[in-house]
mmCIF file with all atom_site columns, C-alpha atoms in Angstrom:
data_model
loop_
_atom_site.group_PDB
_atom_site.id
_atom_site.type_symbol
_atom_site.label_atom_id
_atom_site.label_alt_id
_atom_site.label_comp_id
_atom_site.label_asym_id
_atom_site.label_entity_id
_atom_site.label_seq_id
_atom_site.pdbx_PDB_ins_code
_atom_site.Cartn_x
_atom_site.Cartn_y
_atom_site.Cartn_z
_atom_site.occupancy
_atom_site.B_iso_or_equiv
_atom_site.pdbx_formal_charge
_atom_site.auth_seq_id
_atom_site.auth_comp_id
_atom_site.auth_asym_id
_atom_site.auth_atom_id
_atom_site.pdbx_PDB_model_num
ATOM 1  C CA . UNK N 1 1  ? -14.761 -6.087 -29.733 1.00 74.00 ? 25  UNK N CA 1
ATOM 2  C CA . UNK N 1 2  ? -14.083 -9.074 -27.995 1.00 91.00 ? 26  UNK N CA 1
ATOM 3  C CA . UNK N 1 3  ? -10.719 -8.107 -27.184 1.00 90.00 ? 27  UNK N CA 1
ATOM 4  C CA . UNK N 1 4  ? -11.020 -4.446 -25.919 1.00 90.00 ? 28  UNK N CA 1
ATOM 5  C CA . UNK N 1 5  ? -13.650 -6.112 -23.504 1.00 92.00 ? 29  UNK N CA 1
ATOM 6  C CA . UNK N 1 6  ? -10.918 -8.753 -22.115 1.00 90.00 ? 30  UNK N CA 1
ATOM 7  C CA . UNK N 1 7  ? -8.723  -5.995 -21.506 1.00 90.00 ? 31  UNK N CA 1
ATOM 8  C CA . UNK N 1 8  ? -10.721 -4.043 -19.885 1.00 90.00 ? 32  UNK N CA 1
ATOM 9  C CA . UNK N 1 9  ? -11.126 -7.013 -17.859 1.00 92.00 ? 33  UNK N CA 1
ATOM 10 C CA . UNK N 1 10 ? -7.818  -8.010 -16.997 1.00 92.00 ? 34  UNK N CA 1
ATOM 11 C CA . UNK N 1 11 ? -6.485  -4.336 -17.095 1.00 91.00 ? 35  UNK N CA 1
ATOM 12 C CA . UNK N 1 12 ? -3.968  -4.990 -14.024 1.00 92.00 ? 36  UNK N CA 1
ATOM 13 C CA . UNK N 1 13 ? -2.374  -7.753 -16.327 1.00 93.00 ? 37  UNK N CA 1
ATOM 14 C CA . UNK N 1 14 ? -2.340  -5.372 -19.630 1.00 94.00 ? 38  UNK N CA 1
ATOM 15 C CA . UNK N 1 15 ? -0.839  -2.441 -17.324 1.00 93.00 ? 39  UNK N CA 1
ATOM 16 C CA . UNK N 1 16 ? 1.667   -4.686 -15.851 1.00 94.00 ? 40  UNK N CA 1
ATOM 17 C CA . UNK N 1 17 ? 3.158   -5.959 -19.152 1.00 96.00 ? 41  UNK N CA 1
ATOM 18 C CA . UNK N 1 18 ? 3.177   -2.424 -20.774 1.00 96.00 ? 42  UNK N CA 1
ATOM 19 C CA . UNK N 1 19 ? 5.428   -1.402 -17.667 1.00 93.00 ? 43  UNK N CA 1
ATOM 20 C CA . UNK N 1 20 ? 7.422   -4.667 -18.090 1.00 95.00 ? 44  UNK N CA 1
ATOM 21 C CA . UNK N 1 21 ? 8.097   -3.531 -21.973 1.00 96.00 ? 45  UNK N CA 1
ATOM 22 C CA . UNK N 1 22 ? 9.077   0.113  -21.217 1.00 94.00 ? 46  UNK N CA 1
ATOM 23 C CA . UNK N 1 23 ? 11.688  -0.370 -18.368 1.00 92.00 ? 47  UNK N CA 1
ATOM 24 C CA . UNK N 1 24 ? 12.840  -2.810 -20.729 1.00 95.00 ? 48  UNK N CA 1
ATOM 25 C CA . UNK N 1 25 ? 12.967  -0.301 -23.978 1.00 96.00 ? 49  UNK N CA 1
ATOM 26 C CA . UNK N 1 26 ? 14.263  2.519  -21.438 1.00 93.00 ? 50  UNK N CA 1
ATOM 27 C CA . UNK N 1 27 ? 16.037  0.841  -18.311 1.00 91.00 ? 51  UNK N CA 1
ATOM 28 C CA . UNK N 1 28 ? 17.915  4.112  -17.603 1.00 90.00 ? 52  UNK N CA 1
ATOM 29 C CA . UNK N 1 29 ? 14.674  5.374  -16.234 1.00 88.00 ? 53  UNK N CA 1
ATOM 30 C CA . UNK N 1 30 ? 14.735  3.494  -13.074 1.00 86.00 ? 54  UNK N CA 1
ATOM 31 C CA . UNK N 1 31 ? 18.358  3.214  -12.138 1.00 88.00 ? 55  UNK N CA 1
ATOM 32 C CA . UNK N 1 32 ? 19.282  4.806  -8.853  1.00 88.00 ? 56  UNK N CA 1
ATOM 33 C CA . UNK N 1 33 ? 19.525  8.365  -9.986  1.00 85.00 ? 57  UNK N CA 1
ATOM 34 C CA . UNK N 1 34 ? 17.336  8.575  -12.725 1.00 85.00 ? 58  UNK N CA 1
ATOM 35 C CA . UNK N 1 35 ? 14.570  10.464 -12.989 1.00 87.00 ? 59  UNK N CA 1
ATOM 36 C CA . UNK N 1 36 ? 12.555  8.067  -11.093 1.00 82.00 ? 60  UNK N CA 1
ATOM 37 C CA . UNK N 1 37 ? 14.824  8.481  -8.285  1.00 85.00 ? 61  UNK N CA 1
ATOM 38 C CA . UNK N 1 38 ? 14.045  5.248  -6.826  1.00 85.00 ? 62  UNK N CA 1
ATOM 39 C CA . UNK N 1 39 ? 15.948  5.558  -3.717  1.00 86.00 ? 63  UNK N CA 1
ATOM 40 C CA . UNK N 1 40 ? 13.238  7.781  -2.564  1.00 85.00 ? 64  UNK N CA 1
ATOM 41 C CA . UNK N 1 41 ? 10.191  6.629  -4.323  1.00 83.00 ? 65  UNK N CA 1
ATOM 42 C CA . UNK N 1 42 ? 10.567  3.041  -3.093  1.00 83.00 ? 66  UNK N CA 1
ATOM 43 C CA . UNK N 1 43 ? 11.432  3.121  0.029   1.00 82.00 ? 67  UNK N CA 1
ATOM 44 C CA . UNK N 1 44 ? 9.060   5.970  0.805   1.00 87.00 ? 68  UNK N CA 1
ATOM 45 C CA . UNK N 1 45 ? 6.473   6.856  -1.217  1.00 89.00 ? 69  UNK N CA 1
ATOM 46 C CA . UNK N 1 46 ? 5.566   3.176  -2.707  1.00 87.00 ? 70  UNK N CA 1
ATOM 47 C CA . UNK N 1 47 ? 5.121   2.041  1.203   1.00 89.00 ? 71  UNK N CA 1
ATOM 48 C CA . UNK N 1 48 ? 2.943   4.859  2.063   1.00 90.00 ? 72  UNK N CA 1
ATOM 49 C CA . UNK N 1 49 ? 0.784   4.900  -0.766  1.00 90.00 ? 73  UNK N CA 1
ATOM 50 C CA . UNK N 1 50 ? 0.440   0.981  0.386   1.00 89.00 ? 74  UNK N CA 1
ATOM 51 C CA . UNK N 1 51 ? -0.677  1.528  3.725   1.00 90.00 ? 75  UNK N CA 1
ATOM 52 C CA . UNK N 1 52 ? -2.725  4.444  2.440   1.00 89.00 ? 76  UNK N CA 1
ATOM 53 C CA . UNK N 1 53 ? -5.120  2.627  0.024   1.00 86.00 ? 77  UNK N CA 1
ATOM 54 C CA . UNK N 1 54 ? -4.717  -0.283 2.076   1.00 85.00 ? 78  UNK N CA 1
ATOM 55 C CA . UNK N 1 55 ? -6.396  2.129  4.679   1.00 80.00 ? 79  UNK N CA 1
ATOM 56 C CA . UNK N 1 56 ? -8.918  3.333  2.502   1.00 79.00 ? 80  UNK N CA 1
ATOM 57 C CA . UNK N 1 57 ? -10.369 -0.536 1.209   1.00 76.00 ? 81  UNK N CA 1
ATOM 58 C CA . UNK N 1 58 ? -11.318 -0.648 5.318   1.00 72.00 ? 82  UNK N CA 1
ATOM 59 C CA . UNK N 1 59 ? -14.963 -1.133 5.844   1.00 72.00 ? 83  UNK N CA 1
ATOM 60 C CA . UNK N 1 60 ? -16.276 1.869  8.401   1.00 69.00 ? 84  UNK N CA 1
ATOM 61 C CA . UNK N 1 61 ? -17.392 -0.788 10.635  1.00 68.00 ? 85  UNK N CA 1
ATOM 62 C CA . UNK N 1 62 ? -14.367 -2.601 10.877  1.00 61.00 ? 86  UNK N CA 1
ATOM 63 C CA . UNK N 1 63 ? -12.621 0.683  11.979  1.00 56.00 ? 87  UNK N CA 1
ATOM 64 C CA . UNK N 1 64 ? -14.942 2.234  14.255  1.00 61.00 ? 88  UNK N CA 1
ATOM 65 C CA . UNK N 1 65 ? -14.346 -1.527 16.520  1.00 61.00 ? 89  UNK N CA 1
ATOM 66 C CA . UNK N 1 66 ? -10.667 -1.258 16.393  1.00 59.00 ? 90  UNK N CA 1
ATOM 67 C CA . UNK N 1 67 ? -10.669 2.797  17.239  1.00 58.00 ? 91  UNK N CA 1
ATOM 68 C CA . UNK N 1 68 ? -12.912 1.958  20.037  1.00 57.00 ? 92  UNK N CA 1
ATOM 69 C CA . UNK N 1 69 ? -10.292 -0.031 21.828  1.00 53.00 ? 93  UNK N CA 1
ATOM 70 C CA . UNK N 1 70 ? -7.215  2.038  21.242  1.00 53.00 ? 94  UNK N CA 1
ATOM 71 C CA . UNK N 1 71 ? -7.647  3.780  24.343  1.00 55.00 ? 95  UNK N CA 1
ATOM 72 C CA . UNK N 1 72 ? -7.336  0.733  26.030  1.00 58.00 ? 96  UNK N CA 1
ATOM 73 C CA . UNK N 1 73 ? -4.331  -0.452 23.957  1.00 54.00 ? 97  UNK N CA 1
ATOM 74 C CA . UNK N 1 74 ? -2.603  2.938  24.787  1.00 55.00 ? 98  UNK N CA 1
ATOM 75 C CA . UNK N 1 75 ? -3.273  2.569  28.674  1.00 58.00 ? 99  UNK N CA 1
ATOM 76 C CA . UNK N 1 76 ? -1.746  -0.482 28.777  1.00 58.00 ? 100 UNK N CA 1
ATOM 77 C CA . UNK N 1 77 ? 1.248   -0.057 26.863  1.00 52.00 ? 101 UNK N CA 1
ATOM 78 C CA . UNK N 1 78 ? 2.177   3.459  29.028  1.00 54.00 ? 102 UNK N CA 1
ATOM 79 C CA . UNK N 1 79 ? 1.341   1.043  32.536  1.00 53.00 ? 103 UNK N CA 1
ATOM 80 C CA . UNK N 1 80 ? 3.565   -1.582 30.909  1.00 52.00 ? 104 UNK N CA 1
ATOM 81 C CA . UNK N 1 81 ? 6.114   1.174  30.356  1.00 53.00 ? 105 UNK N CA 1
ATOM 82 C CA . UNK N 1 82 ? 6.292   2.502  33.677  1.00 55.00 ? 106 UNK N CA 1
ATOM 83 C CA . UNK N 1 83 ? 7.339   -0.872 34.930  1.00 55.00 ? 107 UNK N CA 1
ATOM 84 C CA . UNK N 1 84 ? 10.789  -0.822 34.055  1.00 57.00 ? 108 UNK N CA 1
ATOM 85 C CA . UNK N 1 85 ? 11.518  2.746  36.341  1.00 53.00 ? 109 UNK N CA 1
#
């Protein structure tokens, strides 16, 4: 029992080597044009499921302060664009 609850544990660990030992058993999986297709899947959908849960682990507090000064941010980037007509 001791075990199963130091995996449980350190399950980012356990999950990491059991996806180090199958792309080593089956490395044709993530070759470019496998079924993987990590061409897309990397560049893509890896970075915006990133910024997603990234977005998500936000405390509401912290966001409400940074939406209320976006307005702000936005004013001054269009005045600063309008400089250069």
């Amino acid at each position: 029992m001791r075990l199963l609850e130091r995996m449980r544990k350190e399950w980012f660990l356990v999950g990491i080597v059991l996806a180090i030992g199958a792309a080593k058993l089956q490395p044709g999986v993530g070759v470019n044009g496998g079924p993987l297709k990590p061409e897309i899947t990397v560049s893509y959908i890896a970075v915006a499921t990133i910024f997603f849960n990234s977005g998500l682990s936000l405390k509401t507090e912290f966001a409400d302060s940074r939406l209320h000064a976006s307005p702000c941010v936005l004013r001054c980037d269009f005045d600063q664009g309008s400089w250069w007509k």
